[in-house]
Amino acid sequence: MKTVEMTCIVCPIGCDLKVTLNDEGHFVSVKGNRCPKGEIYARDEVTDPKRVLTSSVKVVGGKMPLVSVKTDKTIPKRLIRDTMSIIKSKKVKAPVKIGDVIVENILNTGSNVVATRTVKSDE
């Protein structure tokens, strides 16, 4: 058995978690969480960590050259490099509204890349 200590980042409380893994590295249990979300976070973090990804996308014909974007759900950390390659290759035409979907279901994760601000057209 192995114990991994971590701090939960799901909410501002920041519970100190102790995660127990078996000899094969599989999740066994978690202690220290004050809510069920802490257990879910701990399980994901030791088996397949996920993150919300933030970045920016080029805007054509906009008052600003870039629009900030983020994934609307967490994606596996192991896919961040591939996700960034897709985001880097994207260009959107102004106007862009906050919440516009820039990339739908990126890498079949169920997460969309969405605009986090509005960029008006330069016309």
PDB file of C-alpha atoms in Angstrom:
ATOM      1  CA  MET A   1       0.000   0.000   0.000  1.00  0.00           C
ATOM      2  CA  LYS A   2       1.080   3.559  -0.720  1.00  0.00           C
ATOM      3  CA  THR A   3      -0.255   6.847   0.657  1.00  0.00           C
ATOM      4  CA  VAL A   4      -0.303  10.047  -1.385  1.00  0.00           C
ATOM      5  CA  GLU A   5      -0.936  13.387   0.311  1.00  0.00           C
ATOM      6  CA  MET A   6      -2.525  16.231  -1.622  1.00  0.00           C
ATOM      7  CA  THR A   7      -4.667  19.302  -1.183  1.00  0.00           C
ATOM      8  CA  CYS A   8      -8.115  19.283  -2.744  1.00  0.00           C
ATOM      9  CA  ILE A   9      -8.613  22.193  -5.177  1.00  0.00           C
ATOM     10  CA  VAL A  10     -12.330  21.732  -5.860  1.00  0.00           C
ATOM     11  CA  CYS A  11     -13.397  24.509  -3.471  1.00  0.00           C
ATOM     12  CA  PRO A  12     -11.748  27.203  -1.311  1.00  0.00           C
ATOM     13  CA  ILE A  13     -11.621  25.002   1.817  1.00  0.00           C
ATOM     14  CA  GLY A  14      -8.573  23.113   0.506  1.00  0.00           C
ATOM     15  CA  CYS A  15      -8.960  19.865   2.437  1.00  0.00           C
ATOM     16  CA  ASP A  16      -5.768  17.924   3.158  1.00  0.00           C
ATOM     17  CA  LEU A  17      -6.328  14.535   1.573  1.00  0.00           C
ATOM     18  CA  LYS A  18      -4.585  11.228   2.184  1.00  0.00           C
ATOM     19  CA  VAL A  19      -5.136   8.840  -0.684  1.00  0.00           C
ATOM     20  CA  THR A  20      -4.366   5.157  -0.309  1.00  0.00           C
ATOM     21  CA  LEU A  21      -3.294   3.181  -3.364  1.00  0.00           C
ATOM     22  CA  ASN A  22      -2.754  -0.565  -3.584  1.00  0.00           C
ATOM     23  CA  ASP A  23       0.535  -2.107  -4.741  1.00  0.00           C
ATOM     24  CA  GLU A  24      -0.568  -1.836  -8.382  1.00  0.00           C
ATOM     25  CA  GLY A  25      -1.222   1.891  -7.967  1.00  0.00           C
ATOM     26  CA  HIS A  26      -5.017   1.643  -7.998  1.00  0.00           C
ATOM     27  CA  PHE A  27      -7.202   3.854  -5.819  1.00  0.00           C
ATOM     28  CA  VAL A  28      -8.316   2.253  -2.542  1.00  0.00           C
ATOM     29  CA  SER A  29      -9.579   5.076  -0.316  1.00  0.00           C
ATOM     30  CA  VAL A  30      -9.328   8.737   0.638  1.00  0.00           C
ATOM     31  CA  LYS A  31      -9.415  10.439   4.028  1.00  0.00           C
ATOM     32  CA  GLY A  32      -9.630  14.110   4.955  1.00  0.00           C
ATOM     33  CA  ASN A  33     -12.281  15.190   2.474  1.00  0.00           C
ATOM     34  CA  ARG A  34     -15.197  17.153   3.890  1.00  0.00           C
ATOM     35  CA  CYS A  35     -17.500  16.433   0.959  1.00  0.00           C
ATOM     36  CA  PRO A  36     -18.012  13.818  -1.781  1.00  0.00           C
ATOM     37  CA  LYS A  37     -16.364  16.102  -4.363  1.00  0.00           C
ATOM     38  CA  GLY A  38     -13.057  15.671  -2.529  1.00  0.00           C
ATOM     39  CA  GLU A  39     -13.193  11.923  -2.981  1.00  0.00           C
ATOM     40  CA  ILE A  40     -13.965  12.295  -6.692  1.00  0.00           C
ATOM     41  CA  TYR A  41     -11.113  14.783  -7.086  1.00  0.00           C
ATOM     42  CA  ALA A  42      -8.649  12.511  -5.252  1.00  0.00           C
ATOM     43  CA  ARG A  43      -9.652   9.456  -7.282  1.00  0.00           C
ATOM     44  CA  ASP A  44      -9.265  11.357 -10.567  1.00  0.00           C
ATOM     45  CA  GLU A  45      -6.016  13.008  -9.517  1.00  0.00           C
ATOM     46  CA  VAL A  46      -4.243   9.712  -8.837  1.00  0.00           C
ATOM     47  CA  THR A  47      -5.713   7.759 -11.760  1.00  0.00           C
ATOM     48  CA  ASP A  48      -6.285  10.245 -14.617  1.00  0.00           C
ATOM     49  CA  PRO A  49      -5.778  13.906 -13.593  1.00  0.00           C
ATOM     50  CA  LYS A  50      -8.004  16.463 -15.304  1.00  0.00           C
ATOM     51  CA  ARG A  51      -7.832  20.228 -15.685  1.00  0.00           C
ATOM     52  CA  VAL A  52      -9.714  23.130 -17.213  1.00  0.00           C
ATOM     53  CA  LEU A  53      -7.448  24.532 -19.924  1.00  0.00           C
ATOM     54  CA  THR A  54      -7.209  28.250 -20.662  1.00  0.00           C
ATOM     55  CA  SER A  55      -5.580  29.803 -23.711  1.00  0.00           C
ATOM     56  CA  SER A  56      -6.268  32.255 -26.523  1.00  0.00           C
ATOM     57  CA  VAL A  57      -7.250  32.042 -30.188  1.00  0.00           C
ATOM     58  CA  LYS A  58      -6.388  34.397 -33.053  1.00  0.00           C
ATOM     59  CA  VAL A  59      -9.171  36.743 -34.176  1.00  0.00           C
ATOM     60  CA  VAL A  60      -9.426  37.942 -37.779  1.00  0.00           C
ATOM     61  CA  GLY A  61     -10.952  41.403 -38.276  1.00  0.00           C
ATOM     62  CA  GLY A  62     -11.382  42.130 -34.602  1.00  0.00           C
ATOM     63  CA  LYS A  63     -10.653  45.131 -32.396  1.00  0.00           C
ATOM     64  CA  MET A  64      -8.310  42.759 -30.541  1.00  0.00           C
ATOM     65  CA  PRO A  65      -5.963  40.211 -32.147  1.00  0.00           C
ATOM     66  CA  LEU A  66      -6.819  37.425 -29.695  1.00  0.00           C
ATOM     67  CA  VAL A  67      -9.798  36.122 -27.745  1.00  0.00           C
ATOM     68  CA  SER A  68      -9.353  34.300 -24.447  1.00  0.00           C
ATOM     69  CA  VAL A  69     -10.794  30.781 -24.364  1.00  0.00           C
ATOM     70  CA  LYS A  70     -11.188  27.884 -21.943  1.00  0.00           C
ATOM     71  CA  THR A  71     -12.540  24.377 -21.899  1.00  0.00           C
ATOM     72  CA  ASP A  72     -16.045  24.311 -20.466  1.00  0.00           C
ATOM     73  CA  LYS A  73     -15.278  21.033 -18.651  1.00  0.00           C
ATOM     74  CA  THR A  74     -12.129  19.409 -17.399  1.00  0.00           C
ATOM     75  CA  ILE A  75     -10.028  17.422 -19.839  1.00  0.00           C
ATOM     76  CA  PRO A  76      -7.386  14.777 -19.081  1.00  0.00           C
ATOM     77  CA  LYS A  77      -3.950  16.298 -18.449  1.00  0.00           C
ATOM     78  CA  ARG A  78      -2.474  13.767 -20.849  1.00  0.00           C
ATOM     79  CA  LEU A  79      -4.397  15.503 -23.684  1.00  0.00           C
ATOM     80  CA  ILE A  80      -3.284  19.069 -22.936  1.00  0.00           C
ATOM     81  CA  ARG A  81      -0.464  19.112 -25.503  1.00  0.00           C
ATOM     82  CA  ASP A  82      -2.726  17.805 -28.290  1.00  0.00           C
ATOM     83  CA  THR A  83      -5.519  20.178 -27.240  1.00  0.00           C
ATOM     84  CA  MET A  84      -3.125  23.137 -27.365  1.00  0.00           C
ATOM     85  CA  SER A  85      -2.006  22.125 -30.876  1.00  0.00           C
ATOM     86  CA  ILE A  86      -5.613  22.302 -32.054  1.00  0.00           C
ATOM     87  CA  ILE A  87      -6.285  25.602 -30.272  1.00  0.00           C
ATOM     88  CA  LYS A  88      -3.079  27.126 -31.675  1.00  0.00           C
ATOM     89  CA  SER A  89      -4.177  26.293 -35.232  1.00  0.00           C
ATOM     90  CA  LYS A  90      -7.602  27.971 -34.872  1.00  0.00           C
ATOM     91  CA  LYS A  91      -8.605  31.400 -36.176  1.00  0.00           C
ATOM     92  CA  VAL A  92     -12.032  32.939 -35.641  1.00  0.00           C
ATOM     93  CA  LYS A  93     -13.681  35.790 -37.484  1.00  0.00           C
ATOM     94  CA  ALA A  94     -14.898  38.772 -35.471  1.00  0.00           C
ATOM     95  CA  PRO A  95     -17.276  39.443 -33.880  1.00  0.00           C
ATOM     96  CA  VAL A  96     -16.844  36.831 -31.147  1.00  0.00           C
ATOM     97  CA  LYS A  97     -19.238  36.725 -28.203  1.00  0.00           C
ATOM     98  CA  ILE A  98     -18.513  35.421 -24.738  1.00  0.00           C
ATOM     99  CA  GLY A  99     -19.662  31.804 -24.623  1.00  0.00           C
ATOM    100  CA  ASP A 100     -19.249  31.171 -28.360  1.00  0.00           C
ATOM    101  CA  VAL A 101     -18.037  27.630 -29.008  1.00  0.00           C
ATOM    102  CA  ILE A 102     -14.680  27.804 -30.771  1.00  0.00           C
ATOM    103  CA  VAL A 103     -14.016  24.034 -30.868  1.00  0.00           C
ATOM    104  CA  GLU A 104     -16.817  21.569 -30.168  1.00  0.00           C
ATOM    105  CA  ASN A 105     -16.074  18.338 -28.264  1.00  0.00           C
ATOM    106  CA  ILE A 106     -12.318  18.744 -28.469  1.00  0.00           C
ATOM    107  CA  LEU A 107     -10.556  15.388 -28.896  1.00  0.00           C
ATOM    108  CA  ASN A 108     -13.833  13.620 -28.060  1.00  0.00           C
ATOM    109  CA  THR A 109     -13.552  14.676 -24.406  1.00  0.00           C
ATOM    110  CA  GLY A 110     -17.089  16.040 -24.176  1.00  0.00           C
ATOM    111  CA  SER A 111     -15.589  19.473 -23.503  1.00  0.00           C
ATOM    112  CA  ASN A 112     -15.984  22.491 -25.760  1.00  0.00           C
ATOM    113  CA  VAL A 113     -13.461  25.299 -26.106  1.00  0.00           C
ATOM    114  CA  VAL A 114     -15.445  28.495 -25.520  1.00  0.00           C
ATOM    115  CA  ALA A 115     -14.708  32.214 -25.717  1.00  0.00           C
ATOM    116  CA  THR A 116     -14.394  33.883 -22.318  1.00  0.00           C
ATOM    117  CA  ARG A 117     -14.789  37.451 -23.587  1.00  0.00           C
ATOM    118  CA  THR A 118     -16.348  39.409 -26.396  1.00  0.00           C
ATOM    119  CA  VAL A 119     -14.259  40.772 -29.261  1.00  0.00           C
ATOM    120  CA  LYS A 120     -16.019  43.265 -31.528  1.00  0.00           C
ATOM    121  CA  SER A 121     -15.403  43.623 -35.216  1.00  0.00           C
ATOM    122  CA  ASP A 122     -13.008  46.420 -36.215  1.00  0.00           C
ATOM    123  CA  GLU A 123     -15.558  47.712 -38.756  1.00  0.00           C
TER     124      GLU A 123
END
